[in-house]
Tab-separated table of C-alpha atoms and ligand atoms in Angstrom:
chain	number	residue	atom	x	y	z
Q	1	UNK	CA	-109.024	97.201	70.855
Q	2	UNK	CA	-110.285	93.599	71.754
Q	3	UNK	CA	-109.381	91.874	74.974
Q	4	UNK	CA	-107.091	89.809	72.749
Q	5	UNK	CA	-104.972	92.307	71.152
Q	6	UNK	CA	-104.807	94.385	74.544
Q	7	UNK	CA	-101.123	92.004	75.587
Q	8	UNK	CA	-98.955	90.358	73.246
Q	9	UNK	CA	-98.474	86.935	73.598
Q	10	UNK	CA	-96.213	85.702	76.207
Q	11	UNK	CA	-96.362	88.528	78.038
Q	12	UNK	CA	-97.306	87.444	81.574
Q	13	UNK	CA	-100.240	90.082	81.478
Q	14	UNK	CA	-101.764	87.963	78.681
Q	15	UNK	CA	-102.891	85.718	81.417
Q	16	UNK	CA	-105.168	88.280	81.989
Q	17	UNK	CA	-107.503	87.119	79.018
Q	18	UNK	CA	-107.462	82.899	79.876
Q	19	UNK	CA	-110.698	82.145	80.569
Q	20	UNK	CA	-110.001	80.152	84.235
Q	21	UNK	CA	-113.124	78.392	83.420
Q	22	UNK	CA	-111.683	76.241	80.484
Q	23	UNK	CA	-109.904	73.967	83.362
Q	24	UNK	CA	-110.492	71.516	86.096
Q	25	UNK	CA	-109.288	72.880	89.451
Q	26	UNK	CA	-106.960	72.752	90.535
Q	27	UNK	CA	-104.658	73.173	87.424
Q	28	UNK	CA	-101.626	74.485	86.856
Q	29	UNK	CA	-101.705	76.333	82.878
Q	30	UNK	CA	-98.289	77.317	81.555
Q	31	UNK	CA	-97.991	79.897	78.442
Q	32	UNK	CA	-96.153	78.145	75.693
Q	33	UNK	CA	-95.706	81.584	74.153
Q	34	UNK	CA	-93.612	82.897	77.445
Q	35	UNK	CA	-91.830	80.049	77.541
Q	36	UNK	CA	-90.766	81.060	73.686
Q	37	UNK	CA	-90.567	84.825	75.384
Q	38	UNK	CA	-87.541	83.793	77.977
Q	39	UNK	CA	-86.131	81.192	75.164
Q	40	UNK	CA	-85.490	84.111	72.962
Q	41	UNK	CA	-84.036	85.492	75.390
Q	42	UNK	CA	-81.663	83.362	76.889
Q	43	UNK	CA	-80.648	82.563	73.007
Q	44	UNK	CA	-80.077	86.024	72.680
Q	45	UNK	CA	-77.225	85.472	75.567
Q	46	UNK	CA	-75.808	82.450	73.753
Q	47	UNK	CA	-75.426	84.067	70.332
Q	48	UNK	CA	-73.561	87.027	72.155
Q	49	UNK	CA	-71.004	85.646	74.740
Q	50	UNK	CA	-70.731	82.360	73.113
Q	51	UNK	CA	-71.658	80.554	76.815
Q	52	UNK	CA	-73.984	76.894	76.628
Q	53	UNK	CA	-77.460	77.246	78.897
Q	54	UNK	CA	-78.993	74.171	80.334
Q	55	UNK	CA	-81.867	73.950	81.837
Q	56	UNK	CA	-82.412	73.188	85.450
Q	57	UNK	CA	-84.448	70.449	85.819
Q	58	UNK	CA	-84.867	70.798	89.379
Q	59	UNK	CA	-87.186	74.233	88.887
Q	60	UNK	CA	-89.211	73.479	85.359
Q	61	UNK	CA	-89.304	69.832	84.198
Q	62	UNK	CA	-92.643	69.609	82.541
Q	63	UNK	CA	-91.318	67.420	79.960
Q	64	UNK	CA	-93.868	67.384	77.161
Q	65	UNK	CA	-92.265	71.377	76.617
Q	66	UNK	CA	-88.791	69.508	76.334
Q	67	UNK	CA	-88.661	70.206	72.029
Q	68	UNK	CA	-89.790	73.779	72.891
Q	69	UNK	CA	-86.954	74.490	75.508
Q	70	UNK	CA	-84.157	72.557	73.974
Q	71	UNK	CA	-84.343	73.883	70.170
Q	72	UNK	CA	-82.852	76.973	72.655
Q	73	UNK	CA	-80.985	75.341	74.950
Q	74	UNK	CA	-77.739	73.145	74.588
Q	75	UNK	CA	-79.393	70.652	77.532
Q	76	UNK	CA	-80.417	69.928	80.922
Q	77	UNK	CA	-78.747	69.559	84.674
Q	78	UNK	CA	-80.089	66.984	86.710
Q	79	UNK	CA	-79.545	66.864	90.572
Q	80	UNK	CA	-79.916	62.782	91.075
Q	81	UNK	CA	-80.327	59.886	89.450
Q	82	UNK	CA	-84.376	59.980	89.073
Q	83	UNK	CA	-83.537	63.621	87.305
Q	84	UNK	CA	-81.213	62.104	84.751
Q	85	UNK	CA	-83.144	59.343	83.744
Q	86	UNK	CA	-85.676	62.308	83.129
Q	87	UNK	CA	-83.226	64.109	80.878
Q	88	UNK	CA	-81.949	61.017	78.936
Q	89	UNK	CA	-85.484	59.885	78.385
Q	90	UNK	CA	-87.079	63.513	77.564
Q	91	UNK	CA	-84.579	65.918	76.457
Q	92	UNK	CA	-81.957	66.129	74.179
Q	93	UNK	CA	-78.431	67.955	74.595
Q	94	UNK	CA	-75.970	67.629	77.266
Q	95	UNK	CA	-76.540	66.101	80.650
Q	96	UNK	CA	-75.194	66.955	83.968
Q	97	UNK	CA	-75.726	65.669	86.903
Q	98	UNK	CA	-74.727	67.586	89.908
Q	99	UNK	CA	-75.827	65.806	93.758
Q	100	UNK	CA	-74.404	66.722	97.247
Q	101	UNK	CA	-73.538	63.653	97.693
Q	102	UNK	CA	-74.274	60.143	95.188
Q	103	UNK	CA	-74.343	56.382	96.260
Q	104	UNK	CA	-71.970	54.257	94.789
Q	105	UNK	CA	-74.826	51.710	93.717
Q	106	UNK	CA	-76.246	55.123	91.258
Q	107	UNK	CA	-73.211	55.736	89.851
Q	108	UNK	CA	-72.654	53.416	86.937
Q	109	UNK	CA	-76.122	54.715	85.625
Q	110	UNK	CA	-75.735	57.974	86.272
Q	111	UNK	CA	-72.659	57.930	84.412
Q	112	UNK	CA	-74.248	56.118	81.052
Q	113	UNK	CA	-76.832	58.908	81.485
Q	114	UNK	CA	-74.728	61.599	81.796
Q	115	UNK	CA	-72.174	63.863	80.025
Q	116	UNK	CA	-70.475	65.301	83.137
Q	117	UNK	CA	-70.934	64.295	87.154
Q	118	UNK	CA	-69.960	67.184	89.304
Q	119	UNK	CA	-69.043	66.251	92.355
Q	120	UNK	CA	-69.382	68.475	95.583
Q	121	UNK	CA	-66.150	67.450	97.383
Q	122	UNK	CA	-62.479	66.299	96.291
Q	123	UNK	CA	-62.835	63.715	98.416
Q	124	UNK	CA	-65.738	62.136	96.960
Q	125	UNK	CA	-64.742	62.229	93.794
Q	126	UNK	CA	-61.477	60.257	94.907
Q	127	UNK	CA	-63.931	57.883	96.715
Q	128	UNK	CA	-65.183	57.284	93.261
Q	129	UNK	CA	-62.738	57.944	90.791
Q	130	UNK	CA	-61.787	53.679	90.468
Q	131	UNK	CA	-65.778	52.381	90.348
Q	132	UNK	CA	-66.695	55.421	87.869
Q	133	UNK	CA	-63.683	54.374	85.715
Q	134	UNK	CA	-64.278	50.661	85.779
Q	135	UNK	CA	-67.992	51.751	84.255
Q	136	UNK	CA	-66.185	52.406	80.381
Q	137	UNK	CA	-68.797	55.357	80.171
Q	138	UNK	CA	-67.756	58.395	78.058
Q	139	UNK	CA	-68.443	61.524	80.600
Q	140	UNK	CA	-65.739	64.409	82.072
Q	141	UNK	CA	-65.668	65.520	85.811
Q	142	UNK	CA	-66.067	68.517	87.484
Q	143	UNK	CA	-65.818	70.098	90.968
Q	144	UNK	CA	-68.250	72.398	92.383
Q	145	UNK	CA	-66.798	75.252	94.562
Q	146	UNK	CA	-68.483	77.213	97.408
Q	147	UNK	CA	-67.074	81.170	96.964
Q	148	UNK	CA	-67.603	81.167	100.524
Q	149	UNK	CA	-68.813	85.297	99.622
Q	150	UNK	CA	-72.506	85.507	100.015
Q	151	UNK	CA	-74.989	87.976	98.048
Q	152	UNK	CA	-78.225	86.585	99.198
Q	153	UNK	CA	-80.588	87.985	101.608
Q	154	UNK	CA	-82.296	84.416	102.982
Q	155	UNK	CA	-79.762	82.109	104.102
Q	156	UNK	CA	-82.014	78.969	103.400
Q	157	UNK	CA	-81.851	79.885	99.758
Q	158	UNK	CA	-78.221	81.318	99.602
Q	159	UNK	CA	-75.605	78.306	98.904
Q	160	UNK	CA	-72.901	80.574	99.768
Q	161	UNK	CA	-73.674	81.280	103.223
Q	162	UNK	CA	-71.416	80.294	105.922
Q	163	UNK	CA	-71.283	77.078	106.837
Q	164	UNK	CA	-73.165	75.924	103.617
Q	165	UNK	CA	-73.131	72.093	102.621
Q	166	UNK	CA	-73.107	73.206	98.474
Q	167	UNK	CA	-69.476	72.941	97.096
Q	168	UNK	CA	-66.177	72.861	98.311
Q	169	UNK	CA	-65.255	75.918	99.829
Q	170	UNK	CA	-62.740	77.773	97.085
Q	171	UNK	CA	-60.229	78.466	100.550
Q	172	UNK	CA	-59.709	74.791	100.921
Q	173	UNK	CA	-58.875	74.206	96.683
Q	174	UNK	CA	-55.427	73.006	96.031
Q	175	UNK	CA	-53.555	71.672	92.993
Q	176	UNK	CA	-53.852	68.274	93.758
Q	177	UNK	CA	-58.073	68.344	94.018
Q	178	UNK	CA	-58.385	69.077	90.280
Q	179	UNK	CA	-56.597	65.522	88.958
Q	180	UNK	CA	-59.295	64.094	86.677
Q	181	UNK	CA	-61.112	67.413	87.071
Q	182	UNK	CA	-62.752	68.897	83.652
Q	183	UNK	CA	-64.161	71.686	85.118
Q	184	UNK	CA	-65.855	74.076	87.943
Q	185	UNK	CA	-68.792	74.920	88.464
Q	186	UNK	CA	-70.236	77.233	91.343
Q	187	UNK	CA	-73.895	78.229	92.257
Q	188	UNK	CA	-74.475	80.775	94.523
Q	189	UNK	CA	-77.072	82.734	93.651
Q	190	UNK	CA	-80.869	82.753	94.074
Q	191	UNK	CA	-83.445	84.784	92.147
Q	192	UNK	CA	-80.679	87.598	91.218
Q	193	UNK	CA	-79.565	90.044	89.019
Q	194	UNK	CA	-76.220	90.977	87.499
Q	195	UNK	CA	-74.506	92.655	89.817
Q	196	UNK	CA	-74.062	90.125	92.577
Q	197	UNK	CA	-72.713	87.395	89.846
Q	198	UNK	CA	-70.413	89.797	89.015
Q	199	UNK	CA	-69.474	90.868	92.727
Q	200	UNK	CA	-68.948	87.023	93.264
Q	201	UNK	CA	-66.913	86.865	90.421
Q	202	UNK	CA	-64.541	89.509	90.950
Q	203	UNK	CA	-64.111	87.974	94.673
Q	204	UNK	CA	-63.463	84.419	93.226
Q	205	UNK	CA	-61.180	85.105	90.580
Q	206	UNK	CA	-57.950	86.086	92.054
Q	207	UNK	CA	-58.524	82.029	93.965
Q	208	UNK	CA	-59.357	79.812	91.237
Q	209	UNK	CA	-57.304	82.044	88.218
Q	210	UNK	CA	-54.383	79.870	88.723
Q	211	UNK	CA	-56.375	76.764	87.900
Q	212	UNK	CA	-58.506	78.088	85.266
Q	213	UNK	CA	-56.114	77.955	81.986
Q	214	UNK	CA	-56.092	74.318	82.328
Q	215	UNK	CA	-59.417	73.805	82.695
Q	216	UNK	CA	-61.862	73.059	79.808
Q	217	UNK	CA	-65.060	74.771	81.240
Q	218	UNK	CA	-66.508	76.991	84.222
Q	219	UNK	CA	-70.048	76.515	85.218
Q	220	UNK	CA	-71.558	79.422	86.749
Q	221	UNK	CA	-75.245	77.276	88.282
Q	222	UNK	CA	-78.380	79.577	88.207
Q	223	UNK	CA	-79.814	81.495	90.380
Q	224	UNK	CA	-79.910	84.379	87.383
Q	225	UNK	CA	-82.899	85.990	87.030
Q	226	UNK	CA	-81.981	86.543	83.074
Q	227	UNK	CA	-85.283	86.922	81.499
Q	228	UNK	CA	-86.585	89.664	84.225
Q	229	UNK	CA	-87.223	93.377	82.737
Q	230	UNK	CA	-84.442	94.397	84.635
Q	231	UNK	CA	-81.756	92.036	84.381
Q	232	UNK	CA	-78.214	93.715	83.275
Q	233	UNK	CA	-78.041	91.384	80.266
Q	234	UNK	CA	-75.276	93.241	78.569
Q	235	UNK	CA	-73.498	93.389	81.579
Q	236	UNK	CA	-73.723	89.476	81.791
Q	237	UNK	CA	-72.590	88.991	77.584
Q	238	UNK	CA	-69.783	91.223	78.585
Q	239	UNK	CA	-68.678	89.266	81.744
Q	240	UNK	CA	-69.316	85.869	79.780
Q	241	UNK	CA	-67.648	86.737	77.116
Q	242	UNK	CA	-64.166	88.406	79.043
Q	243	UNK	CA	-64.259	84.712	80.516
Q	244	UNK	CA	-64.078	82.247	77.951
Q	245	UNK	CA	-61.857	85.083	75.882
Q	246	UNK	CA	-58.906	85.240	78.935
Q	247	UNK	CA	-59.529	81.832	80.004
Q	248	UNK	CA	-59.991	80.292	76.620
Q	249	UNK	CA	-62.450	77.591	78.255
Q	250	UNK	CA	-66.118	77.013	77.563
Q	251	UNK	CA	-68.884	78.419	79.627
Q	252	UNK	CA	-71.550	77.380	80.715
Q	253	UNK	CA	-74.780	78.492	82.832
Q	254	UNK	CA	-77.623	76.305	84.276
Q	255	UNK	CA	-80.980	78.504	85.238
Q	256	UNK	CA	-83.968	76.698	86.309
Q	257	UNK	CA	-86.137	79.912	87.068
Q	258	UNK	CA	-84.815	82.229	84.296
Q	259	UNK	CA	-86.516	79.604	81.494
Q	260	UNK	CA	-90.196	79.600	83.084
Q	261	UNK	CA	-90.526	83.099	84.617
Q	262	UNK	CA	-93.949	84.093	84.621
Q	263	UNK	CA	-94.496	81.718	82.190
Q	264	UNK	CA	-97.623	79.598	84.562
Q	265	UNK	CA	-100.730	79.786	86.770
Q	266	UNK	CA	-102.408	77.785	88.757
Q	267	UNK	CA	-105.970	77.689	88.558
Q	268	UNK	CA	-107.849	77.106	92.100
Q	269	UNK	CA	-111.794	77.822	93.104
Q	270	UNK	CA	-113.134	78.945	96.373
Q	271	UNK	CA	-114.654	76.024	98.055
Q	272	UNK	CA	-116.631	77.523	101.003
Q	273	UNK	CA	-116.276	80.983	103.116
Q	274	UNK	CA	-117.418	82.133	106.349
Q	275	UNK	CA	-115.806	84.344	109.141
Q	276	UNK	CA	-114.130	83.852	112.279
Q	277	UNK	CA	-113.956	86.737	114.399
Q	278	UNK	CA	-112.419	89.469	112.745
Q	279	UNK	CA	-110.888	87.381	109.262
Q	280	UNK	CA	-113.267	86.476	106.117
Q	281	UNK	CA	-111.982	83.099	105.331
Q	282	UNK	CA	-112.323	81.262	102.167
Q	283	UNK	CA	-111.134	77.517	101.772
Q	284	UNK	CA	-109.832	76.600	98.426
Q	285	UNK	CA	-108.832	73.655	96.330
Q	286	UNK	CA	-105.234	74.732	96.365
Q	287	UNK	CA	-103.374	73.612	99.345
Q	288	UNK	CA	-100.258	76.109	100.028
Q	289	UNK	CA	-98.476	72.727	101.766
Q	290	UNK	CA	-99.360	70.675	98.624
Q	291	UNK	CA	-99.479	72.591	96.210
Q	292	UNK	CA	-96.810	75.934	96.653
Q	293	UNK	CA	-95.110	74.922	99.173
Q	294	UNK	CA	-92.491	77.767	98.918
Q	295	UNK	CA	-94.948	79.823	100.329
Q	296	UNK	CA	-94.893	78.134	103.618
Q	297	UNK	CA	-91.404	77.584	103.099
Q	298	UNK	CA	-90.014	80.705	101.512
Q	299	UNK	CA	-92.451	82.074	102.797
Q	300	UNK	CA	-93.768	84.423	100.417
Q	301	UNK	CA	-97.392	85.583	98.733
Q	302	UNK	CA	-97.891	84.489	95.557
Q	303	UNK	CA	-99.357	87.258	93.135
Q	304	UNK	CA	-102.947	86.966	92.466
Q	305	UNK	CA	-104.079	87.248	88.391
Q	306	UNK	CA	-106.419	90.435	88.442
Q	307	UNK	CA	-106.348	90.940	91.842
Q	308	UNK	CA	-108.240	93.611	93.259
Q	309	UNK	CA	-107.009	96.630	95.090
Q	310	UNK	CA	-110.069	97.362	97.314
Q	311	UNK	CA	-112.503	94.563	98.340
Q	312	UNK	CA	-113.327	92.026	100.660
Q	313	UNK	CA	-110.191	90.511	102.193
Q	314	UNK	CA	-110.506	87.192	102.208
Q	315	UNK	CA	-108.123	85.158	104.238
Q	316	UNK	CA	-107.605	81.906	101.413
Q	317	UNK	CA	-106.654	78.761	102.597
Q	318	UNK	CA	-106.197	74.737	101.221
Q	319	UNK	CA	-108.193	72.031	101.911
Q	320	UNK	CA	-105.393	70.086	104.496
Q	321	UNK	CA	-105.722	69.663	107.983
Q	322	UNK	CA	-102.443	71.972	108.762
Q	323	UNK	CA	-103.347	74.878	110.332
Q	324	UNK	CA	-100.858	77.009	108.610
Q	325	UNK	CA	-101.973	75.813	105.125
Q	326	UNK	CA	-103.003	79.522	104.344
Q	327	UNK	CA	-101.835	81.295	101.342
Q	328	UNK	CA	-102.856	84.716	101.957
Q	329	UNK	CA	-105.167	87.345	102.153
Q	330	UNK	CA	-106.302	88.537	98.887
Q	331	UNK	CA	-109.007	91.489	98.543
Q	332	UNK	CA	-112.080	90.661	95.946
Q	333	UNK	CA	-114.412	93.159	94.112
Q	334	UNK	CA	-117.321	91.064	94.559
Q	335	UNK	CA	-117.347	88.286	97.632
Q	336	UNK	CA	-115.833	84.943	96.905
Q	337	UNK	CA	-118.795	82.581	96.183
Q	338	UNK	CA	-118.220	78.996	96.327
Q	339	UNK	CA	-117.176	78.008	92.965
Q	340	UNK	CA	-115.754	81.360	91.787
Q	341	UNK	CA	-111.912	81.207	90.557
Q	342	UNK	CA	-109.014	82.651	90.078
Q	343	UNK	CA	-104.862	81.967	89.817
Q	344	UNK	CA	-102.012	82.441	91.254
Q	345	UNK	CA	-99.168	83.807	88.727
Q	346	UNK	CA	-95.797	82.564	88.373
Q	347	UNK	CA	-96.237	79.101	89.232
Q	348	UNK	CA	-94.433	77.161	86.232
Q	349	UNK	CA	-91.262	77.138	88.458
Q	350	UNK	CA	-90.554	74.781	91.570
Q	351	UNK	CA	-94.113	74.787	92.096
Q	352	UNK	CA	-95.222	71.916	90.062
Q	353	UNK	CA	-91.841	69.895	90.524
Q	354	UNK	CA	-92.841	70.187	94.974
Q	355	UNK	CA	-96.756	68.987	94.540
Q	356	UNK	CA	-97.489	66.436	97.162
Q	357	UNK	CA	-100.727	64.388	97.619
Q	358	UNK	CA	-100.151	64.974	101.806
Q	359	UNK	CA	-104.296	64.418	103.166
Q	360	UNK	CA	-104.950	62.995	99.498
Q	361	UNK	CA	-105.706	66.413	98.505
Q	362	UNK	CA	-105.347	66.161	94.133
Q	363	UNK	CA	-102.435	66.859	92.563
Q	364	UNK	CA	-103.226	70.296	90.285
Q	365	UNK	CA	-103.899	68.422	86.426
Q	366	UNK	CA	-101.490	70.113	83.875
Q	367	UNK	CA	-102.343	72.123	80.570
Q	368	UNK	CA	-100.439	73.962	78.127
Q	369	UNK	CA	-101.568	76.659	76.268
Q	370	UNK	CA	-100.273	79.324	73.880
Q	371	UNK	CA	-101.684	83.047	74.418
Q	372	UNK	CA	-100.532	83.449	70.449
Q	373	UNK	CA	-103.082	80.871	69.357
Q	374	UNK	CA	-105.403	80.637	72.145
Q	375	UNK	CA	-104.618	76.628	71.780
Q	376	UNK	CA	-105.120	74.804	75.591
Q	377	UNK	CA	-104.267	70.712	75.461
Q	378	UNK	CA	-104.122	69.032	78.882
Q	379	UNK	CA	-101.643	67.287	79.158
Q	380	UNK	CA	-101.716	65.561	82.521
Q	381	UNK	CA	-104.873	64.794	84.634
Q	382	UNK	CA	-103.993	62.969	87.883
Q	383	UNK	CA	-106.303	60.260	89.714
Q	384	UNK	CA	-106.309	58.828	92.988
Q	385	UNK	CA	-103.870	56.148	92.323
Q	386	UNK	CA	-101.357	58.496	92.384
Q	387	UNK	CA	-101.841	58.893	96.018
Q	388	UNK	CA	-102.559	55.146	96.474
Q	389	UNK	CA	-99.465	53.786	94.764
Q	390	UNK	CA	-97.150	56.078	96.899
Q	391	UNK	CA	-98.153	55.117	99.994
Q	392	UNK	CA	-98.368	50.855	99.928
R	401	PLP	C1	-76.769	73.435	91.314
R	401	PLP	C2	-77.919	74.247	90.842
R	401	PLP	N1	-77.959	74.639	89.569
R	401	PLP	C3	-79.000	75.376	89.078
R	401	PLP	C4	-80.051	75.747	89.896
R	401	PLP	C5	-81.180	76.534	89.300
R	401	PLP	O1	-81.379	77.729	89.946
R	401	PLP	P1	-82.525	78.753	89.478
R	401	PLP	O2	-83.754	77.960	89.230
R	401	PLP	O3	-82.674	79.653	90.655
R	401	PLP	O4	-82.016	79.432	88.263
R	401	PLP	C6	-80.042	75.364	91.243
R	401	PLP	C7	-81.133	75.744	92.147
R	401	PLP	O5	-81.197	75.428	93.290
R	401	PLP	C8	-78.950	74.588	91.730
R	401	PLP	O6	-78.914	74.173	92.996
């Protein structure tokens, strides 16, 4: 069996068979085929419970795979102005626009750009409700709600933690916040499966039931890992589908993750190595500030594409002044030469939407290939204007 037939395309092991030598580094490479791999998927839960999915453009918005993602999906969510300009320009479908909190000179173009604003308070929407109406736009309204119960483990990425700023919490909802209101819409989840949606659900219910009837839809955000191995998806369909079936109202889910799981790399090479006391270091043209900054943030160890299990450990590092601009240690078979490369997996996803050019260090170019075809097109090199025009 050849190299080539040994993964199917769009299975994130097909990485295993780019040849990281075919790019520039740094470079980010997303799969077009695993792309089409979650798509299926996610259609899969739209032909079953009858729910819309949009994309959220906050965690994949590499626009150029817009006709790919969107002969699945029924459209994007934006989180701003800049974002919805984005999806009006690049994608079609629906638009929403969801935002903590807008400025009143956005709001007459966010509301030609959009299809529905969700607003995170009652009382901002009131704030609003005259300018936005006085704009003749076409668009409905909705209110997100905080189900003040929280599932996740990190409070920096759980929006239902106490004391969150992300929706109104469901306690304080009364009658009189849902005039002009089309719909809900709640995100509390981050990088989950089933269960905890569900849990959520069955805690939020009994609040917001009286309401629901009259609604037209219930957003339930992202935050689903849907496209993982071991995602309950029947368990969703059948959740999805009791819904919309007791409610009799449209719903509607919004992952950003779920669409581009495993679905990128990004492409680095060592730049120089040496030691310092006890730790092999290697310095690398991928800067964890600039590049992945949820590992600093998160912080978390990005998986390395063939990585080896017994080695030289080589602490790897970017190319910024920060001290803590370190990725990782990563064992190698053979030592880390200058110029030798390798990836980082699962990088499509709020990787490529953070990039900074903090100490001028590149932005990673952008390439899109298909592991069915073997077919690689860059699609985005970046110069040093980029870095120039942002900062004068
Ligand atoms: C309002 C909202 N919707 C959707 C998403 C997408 O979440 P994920 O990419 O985890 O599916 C987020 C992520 O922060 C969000 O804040």
């Amino acid at each position: 069996m050849t190299a080539m037939m040994a993964t199917q395309a769009g299975d994130p092991a097909a990485f295993a068979r780019f040849d990281l030598t075919r790019v520039e580094t740094p470079a980010f490479v997303v799969d077009a085929a695993a792309l089409r791999r979650n798509l299926a998927i996610l259609s899969d839960i739209k032909a079953r419970s009858g729910a819309r999915i949009l994309l959220a453009l906050k965690a994949f918005s590499m626009w150029q795979t817009a006709p790919l993602t969107q002969a699945a999906l029924d459209g994007t969510c934006a989180s701003g102005l800049w974002e919805a300009r984005l999806a009006r320009k690049h994608y079609p479908g629906h638009v929403e626009t969801f935002c903590p909190a807008y400025k009143a000179a956005d709001l007459p173009e966010i509301a030609a750009l959009s299809d529905t604003i969700v607003f995170n308070t009652p009382m901002q929407y009131a704030r609003f409700r005259d300018l936005l109406t006085r704009t003749g736009e076409d668009f409905d309204v909705g209110l997100r709600i905080n189900p003040q119960h929280s599932t996740g483990d990190i409070p920096k990425y759980d929006p239902a933690s106490p004391g969150s700023r992300l929706g109104f919490p469901v306690s304080q909802l009364r009658e009189e916040h849902l005039s002009g209101i089309s719909g809900l819409h709640m995100h509390s989840l981050c990088e989950q499966g089933f269960e905890p949606l569900l849990e959520t659900w069955e805690r939020l219910e009994p609040q917001i039931a009286p309401y629901l009837a009259r609604l037209d839809w219930l957003n339930l955000g992202g935050g689903h890992h849907i496209t993982r191995a071991d995602y309950d998806r029947d368990g969703l369909v059948r959740l999805l589908t009791a819904i919309a079936d007791k409610y009799d109202l449209q719903v509607w889910l919004e992952p950003g993750e779920a669409v581009a799981l495993d679905a990128g790399i990004l492409v680095g090479q060592v730049l120089d190595t040496f030691r310092n006391g006890d730790t092999d270091i290697a310095i690398t043209d991928i800067s964890a500030t600039c590049h992945m900054p949820d590992v600093i943030e998160a912080p978390y160890r990005p998986a390395m594409l063939g990585e080896a299990t017994s080695g030289q450990v080589h602490r790897l590092g970017g190319p910024s002044c920060l001290a803590g601009d370190v990725i990782g240690d990563y064992a190698f078979a053979q030592a880390p030469e200058p110029g030798v490369r390798f990836a980082f997996l699962d990088q499509a996803h709020y990787s490529m939407v953070k990039t900074t050019t903090f100490n001028g260090v590149p932005l990673p170019s952008i390439y899109l290939w298909d592991s069915g075809t073997d077919k690689l097109e860059r699609v985005r090199a970046f110069d040093w204007t980029e870095f120039e025009r942002r900062l004068g």
